mmCIF file of C-alpha atoms in Angstrom:
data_model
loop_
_atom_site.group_PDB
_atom_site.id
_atom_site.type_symbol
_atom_site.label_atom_id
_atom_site.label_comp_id
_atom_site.label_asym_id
_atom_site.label_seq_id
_atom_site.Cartn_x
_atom_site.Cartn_y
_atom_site.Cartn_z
ATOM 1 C CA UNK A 224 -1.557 -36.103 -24.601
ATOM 2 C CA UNK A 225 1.776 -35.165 -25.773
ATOM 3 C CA UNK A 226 4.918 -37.030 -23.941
ATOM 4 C CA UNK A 227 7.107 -34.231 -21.490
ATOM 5 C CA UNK A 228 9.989 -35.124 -23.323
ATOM 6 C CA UNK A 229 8.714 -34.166 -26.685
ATOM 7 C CA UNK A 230 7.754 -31.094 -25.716
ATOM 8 C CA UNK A 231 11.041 -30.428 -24.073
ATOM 9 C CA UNK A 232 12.958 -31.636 -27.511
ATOM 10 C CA UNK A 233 11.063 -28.740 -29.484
ATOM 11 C CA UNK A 234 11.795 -26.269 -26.291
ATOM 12 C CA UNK A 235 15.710 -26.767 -26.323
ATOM 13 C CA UNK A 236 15.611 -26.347 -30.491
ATOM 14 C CA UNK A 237 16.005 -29.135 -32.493
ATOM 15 C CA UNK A 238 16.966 -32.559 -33.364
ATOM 16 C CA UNK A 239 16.950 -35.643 -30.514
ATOM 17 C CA UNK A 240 19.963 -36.530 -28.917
ATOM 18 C CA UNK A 241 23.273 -35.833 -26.524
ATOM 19 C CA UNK A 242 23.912 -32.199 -27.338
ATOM 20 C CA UNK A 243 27.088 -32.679 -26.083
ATOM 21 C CA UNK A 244 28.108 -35.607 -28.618
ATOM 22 C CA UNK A 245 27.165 -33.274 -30.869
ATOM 23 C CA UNK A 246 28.617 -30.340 -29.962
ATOM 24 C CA UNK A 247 31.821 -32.267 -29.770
ATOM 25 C CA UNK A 248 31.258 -33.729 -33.088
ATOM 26 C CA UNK A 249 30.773 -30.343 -34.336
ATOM 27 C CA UNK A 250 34.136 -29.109 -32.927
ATOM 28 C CA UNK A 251 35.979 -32.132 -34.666
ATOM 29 C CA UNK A 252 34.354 -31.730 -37.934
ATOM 30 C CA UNK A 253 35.665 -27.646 -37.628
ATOM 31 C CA UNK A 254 39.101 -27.924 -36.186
ATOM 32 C CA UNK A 255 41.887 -27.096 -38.014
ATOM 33 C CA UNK A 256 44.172 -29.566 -38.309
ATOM 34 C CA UNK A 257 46.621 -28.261 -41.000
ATOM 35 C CA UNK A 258 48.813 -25.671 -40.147
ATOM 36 C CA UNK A 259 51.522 -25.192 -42.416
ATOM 37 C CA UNK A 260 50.193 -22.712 -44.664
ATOM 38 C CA UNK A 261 51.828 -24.371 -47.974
ATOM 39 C CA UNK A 262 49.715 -27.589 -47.023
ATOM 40 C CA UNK A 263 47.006 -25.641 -46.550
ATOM 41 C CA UNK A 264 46.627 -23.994 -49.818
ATOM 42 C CA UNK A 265 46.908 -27.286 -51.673
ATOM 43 C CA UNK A 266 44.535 -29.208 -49.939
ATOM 44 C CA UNK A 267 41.831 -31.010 -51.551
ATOM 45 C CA UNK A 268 38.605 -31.903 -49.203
ATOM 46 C CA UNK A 269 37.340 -34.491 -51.136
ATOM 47 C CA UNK A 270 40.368 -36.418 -51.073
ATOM 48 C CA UNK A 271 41.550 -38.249 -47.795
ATOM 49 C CA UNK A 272 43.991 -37.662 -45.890
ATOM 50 C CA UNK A 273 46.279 -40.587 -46.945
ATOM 51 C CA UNK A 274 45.558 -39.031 -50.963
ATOM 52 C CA UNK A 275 46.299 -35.344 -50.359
ATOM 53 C CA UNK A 276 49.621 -36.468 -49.019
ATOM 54 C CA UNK A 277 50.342 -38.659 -51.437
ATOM 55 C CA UNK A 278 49.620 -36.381 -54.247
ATOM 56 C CA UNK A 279 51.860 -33.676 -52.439
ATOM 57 C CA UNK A 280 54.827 -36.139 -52.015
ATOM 58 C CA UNK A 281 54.578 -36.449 -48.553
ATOM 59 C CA UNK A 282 53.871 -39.560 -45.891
ATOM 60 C CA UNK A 283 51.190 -39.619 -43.275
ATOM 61 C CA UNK A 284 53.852 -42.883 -41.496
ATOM 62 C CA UNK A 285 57.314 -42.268 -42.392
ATOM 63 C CA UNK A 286 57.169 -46.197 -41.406
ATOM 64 C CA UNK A 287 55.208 -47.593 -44.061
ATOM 65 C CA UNK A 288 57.740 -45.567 -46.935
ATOM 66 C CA UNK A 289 59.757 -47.967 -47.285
ATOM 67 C CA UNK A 290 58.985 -51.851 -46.819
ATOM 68 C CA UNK A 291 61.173 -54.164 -44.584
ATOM 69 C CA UNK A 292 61.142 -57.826 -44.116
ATOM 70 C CA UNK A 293 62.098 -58.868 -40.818
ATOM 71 C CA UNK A 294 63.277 -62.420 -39.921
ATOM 72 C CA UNK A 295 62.783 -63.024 -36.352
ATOM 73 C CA UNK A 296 65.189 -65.666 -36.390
ATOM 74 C CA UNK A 297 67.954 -64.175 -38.072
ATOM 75 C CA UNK A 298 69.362 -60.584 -38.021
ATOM 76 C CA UNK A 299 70.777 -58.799 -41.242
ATOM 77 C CA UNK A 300 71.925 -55.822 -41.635
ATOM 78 C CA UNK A 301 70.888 -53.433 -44.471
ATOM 79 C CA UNK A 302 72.037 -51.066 -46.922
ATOM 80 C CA UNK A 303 70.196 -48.453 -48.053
ATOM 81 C CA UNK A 304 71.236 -48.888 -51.389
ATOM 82 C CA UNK A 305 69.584 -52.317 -51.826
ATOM 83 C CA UNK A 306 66.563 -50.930 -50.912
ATOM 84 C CA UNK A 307 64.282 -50.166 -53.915
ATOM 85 C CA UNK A 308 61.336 -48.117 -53.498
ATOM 86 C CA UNK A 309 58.358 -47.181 -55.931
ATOM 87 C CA UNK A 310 58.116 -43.663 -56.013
ATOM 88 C CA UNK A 311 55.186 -41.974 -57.542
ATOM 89 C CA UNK A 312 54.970 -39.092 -58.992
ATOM 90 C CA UNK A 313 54.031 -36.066 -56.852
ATOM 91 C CA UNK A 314 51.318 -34.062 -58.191
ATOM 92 C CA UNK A 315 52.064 -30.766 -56.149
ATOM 93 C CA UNK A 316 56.015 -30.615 -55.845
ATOM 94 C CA UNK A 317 55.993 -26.793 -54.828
ATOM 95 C CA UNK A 318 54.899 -27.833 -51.337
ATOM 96 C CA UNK A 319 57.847 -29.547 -50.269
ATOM 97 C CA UNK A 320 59.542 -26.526 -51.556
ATOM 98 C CA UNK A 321 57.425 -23.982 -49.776
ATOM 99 C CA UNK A 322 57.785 -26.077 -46.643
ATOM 100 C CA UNK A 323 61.605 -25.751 -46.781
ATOM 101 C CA UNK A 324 62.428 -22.176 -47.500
ATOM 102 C CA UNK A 325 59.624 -21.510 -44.525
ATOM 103 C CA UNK A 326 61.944 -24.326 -42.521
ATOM 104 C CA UNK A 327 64.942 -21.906 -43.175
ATOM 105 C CA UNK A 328 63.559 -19.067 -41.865
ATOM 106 C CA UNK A 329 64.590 -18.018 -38.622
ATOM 107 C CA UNK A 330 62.339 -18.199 -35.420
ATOM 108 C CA UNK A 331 60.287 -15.792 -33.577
ATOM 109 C CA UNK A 332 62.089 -14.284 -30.964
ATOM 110 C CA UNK A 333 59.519 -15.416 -27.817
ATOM 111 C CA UNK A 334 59.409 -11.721 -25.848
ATOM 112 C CA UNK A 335 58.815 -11.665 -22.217
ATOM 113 C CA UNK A 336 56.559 -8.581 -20.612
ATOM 114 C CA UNK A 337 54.726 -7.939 -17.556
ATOM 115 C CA UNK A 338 52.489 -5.259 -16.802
ATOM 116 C CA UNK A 339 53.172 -1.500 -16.790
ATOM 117 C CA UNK A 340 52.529 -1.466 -13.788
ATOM 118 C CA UNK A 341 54.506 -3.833 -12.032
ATOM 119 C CA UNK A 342 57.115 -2.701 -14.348
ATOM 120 C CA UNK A 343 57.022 0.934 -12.777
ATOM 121 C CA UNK A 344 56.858 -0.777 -8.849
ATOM 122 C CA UNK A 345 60.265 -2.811 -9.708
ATOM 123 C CA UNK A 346 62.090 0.471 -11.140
ATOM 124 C CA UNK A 347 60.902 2.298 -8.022
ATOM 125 C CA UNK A 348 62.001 -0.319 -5.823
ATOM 126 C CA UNK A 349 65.292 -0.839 -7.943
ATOM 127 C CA UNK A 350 66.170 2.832 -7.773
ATOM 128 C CA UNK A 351 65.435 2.893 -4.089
ATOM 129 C CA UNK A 352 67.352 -0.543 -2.570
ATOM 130 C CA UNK A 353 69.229 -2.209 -5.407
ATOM 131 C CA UNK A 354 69.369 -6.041 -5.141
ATOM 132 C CA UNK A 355 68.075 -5.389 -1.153
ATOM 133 C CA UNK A 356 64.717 -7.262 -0.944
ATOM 134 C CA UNK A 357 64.850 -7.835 2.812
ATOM 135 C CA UNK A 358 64.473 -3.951 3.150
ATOM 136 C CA UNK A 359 61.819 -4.177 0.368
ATOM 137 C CA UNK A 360 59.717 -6.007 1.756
ATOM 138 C CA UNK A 361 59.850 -4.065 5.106
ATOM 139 C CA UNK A 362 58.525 -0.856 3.528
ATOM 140 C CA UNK A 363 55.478 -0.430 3.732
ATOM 141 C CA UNK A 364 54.822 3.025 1.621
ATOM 142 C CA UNK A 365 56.624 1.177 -1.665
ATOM 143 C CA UNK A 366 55.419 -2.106 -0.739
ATOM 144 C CA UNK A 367 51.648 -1.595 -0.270
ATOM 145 C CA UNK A 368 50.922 -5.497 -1.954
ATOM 146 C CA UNK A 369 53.054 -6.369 1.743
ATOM 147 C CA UNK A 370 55.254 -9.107 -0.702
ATOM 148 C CA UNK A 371 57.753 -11.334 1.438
ATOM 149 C CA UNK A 372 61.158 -10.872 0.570
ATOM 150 C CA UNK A 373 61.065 -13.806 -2.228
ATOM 151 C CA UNK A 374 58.257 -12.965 -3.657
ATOM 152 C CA UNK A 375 60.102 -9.289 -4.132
ATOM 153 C CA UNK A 376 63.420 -11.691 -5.691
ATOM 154 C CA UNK A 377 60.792 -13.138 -7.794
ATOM 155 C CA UNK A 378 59.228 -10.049 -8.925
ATOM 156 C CA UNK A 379 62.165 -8.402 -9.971
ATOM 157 C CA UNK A 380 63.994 -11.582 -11.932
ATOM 158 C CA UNK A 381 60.485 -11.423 -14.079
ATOM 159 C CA UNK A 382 61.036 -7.674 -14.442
ATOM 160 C CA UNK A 383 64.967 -8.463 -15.360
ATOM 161 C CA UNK A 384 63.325 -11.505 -18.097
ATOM 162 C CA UNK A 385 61.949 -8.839 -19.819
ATOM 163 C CA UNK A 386 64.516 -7.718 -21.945
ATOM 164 C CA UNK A 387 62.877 -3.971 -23.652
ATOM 165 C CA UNK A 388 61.392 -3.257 -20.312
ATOM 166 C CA UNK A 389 64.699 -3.788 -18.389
ATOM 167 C CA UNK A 390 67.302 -1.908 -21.114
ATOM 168 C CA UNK A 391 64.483 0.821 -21.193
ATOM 169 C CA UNK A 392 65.337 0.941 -16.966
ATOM 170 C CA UNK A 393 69.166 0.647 -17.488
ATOM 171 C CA UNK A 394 69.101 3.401 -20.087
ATOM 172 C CA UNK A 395 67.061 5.609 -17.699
ATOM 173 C CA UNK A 396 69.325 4.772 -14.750
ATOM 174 C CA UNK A 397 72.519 5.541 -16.764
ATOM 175 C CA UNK A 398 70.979 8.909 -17.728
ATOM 176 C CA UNK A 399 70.308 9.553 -13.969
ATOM 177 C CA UNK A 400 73.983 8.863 -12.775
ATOM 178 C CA UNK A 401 75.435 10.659 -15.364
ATOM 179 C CA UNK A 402 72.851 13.549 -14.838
ATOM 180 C CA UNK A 403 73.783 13.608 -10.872
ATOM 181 C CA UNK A 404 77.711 13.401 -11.855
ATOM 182 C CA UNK A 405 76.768 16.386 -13.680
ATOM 183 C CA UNK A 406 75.194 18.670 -11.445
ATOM 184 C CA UNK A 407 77.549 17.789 -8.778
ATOM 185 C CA UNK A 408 80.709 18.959 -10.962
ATOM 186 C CA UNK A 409 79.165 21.418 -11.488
ATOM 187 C CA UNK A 410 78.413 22.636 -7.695
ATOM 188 C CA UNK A 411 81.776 22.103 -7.055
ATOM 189 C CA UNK A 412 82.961 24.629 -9.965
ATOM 190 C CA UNK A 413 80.358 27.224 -8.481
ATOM 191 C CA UNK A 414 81.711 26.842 -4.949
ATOM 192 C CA UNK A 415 85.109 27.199 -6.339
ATOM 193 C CA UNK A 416 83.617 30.310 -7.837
ATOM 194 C CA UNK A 417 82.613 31.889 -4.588
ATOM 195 C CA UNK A 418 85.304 30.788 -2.683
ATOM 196 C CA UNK A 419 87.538 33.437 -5.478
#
């Protein structure tokens, strides 16, 4: 009669063993170590890892480029130029190259939103109390979420973070003032009007 485990083995699909060893295994065999893209391209599997970056001129230990010998007993100090090192010669020197000019290039600007929504509830609450969030938080039609006071502060310096969303609000709130200064002036020159 055939053994429970056995039977279970063929159930669950497969070879013996921890399926979690070898899931994990599997994950470290497919991760990707390598990001710069210029390392990438020139990379040669069959090599190690010590020989790929040897052969593109780089070091896997910046320590072990050059060799020092140390006297414990007796501290010197050295020059650089005494130093001589055996450089070999790089195989793939348009890597280093590639990996500079993509050095030089300026970085990603990191932008900052939050949600449509919560982007509409700060303008509303903006446009109705300013910098107020005691009075925020004690409205209950605006304020259906019932946020304290700080939480309001914190709500609004998120909405303030995000730099498009926030010029898009100062932009709309310019347009409303000088809308309003508008249409007042020109009630006054219509009352002026009537007065004649």
């Amino acid at each position: 009669m055939p053994s429970v485990k056995k039977n279970r083995r063929q159930k669950m699909g497969g070879a013996g063993g921890n399926a979690k060893r070898q899931n994990k295994q599997r994950k470290q065999r497919n991760r990707n170590i390598i990001t710069p893209s210029a390392v990438k391209s020139n990379w040669d599997k069959k090599k190690t890892l010590q020989e790929n970056m040897r052969s593109m001129g780089l070091s896997v230990d910046p320590n072990m480029l050059v060799p020092l010998k140390r006297n414990k007993f007796l501290p010197k100090t050295i020059d650089v130029d005494d130093i001589k090192t055996e450089k070999k010669p790089v195989e793939k020197p348009n890597v280093i190259q590639e990996m500079e000019t993509e050095a030089a290039l300026p970085e990603k600007e990191k932008t900052f939103r939050i949600s449509v929504v919560e982007a509409q509830f700060c303008t509303k609450m903006l446009n109705a109390y300013g910098e107020n969030y005691k009075s925020m938080a004690k409205d209950r039609l605006s304020n259906p979420y019932q946020l304290t006071a700080s939480q309001m502060r914190e709500k609004i310096r998120a909405f303030k973070r995000s730099r498009s969303q926030y010029a898009t609000f100062l932009e709309q709130r310019k347009n409303l003032e000088t809308t309003k200064a508008l249409s007042s002036a020109q009630d006054e020159e219509m009352k002026g009007d009537e007065e004649l």
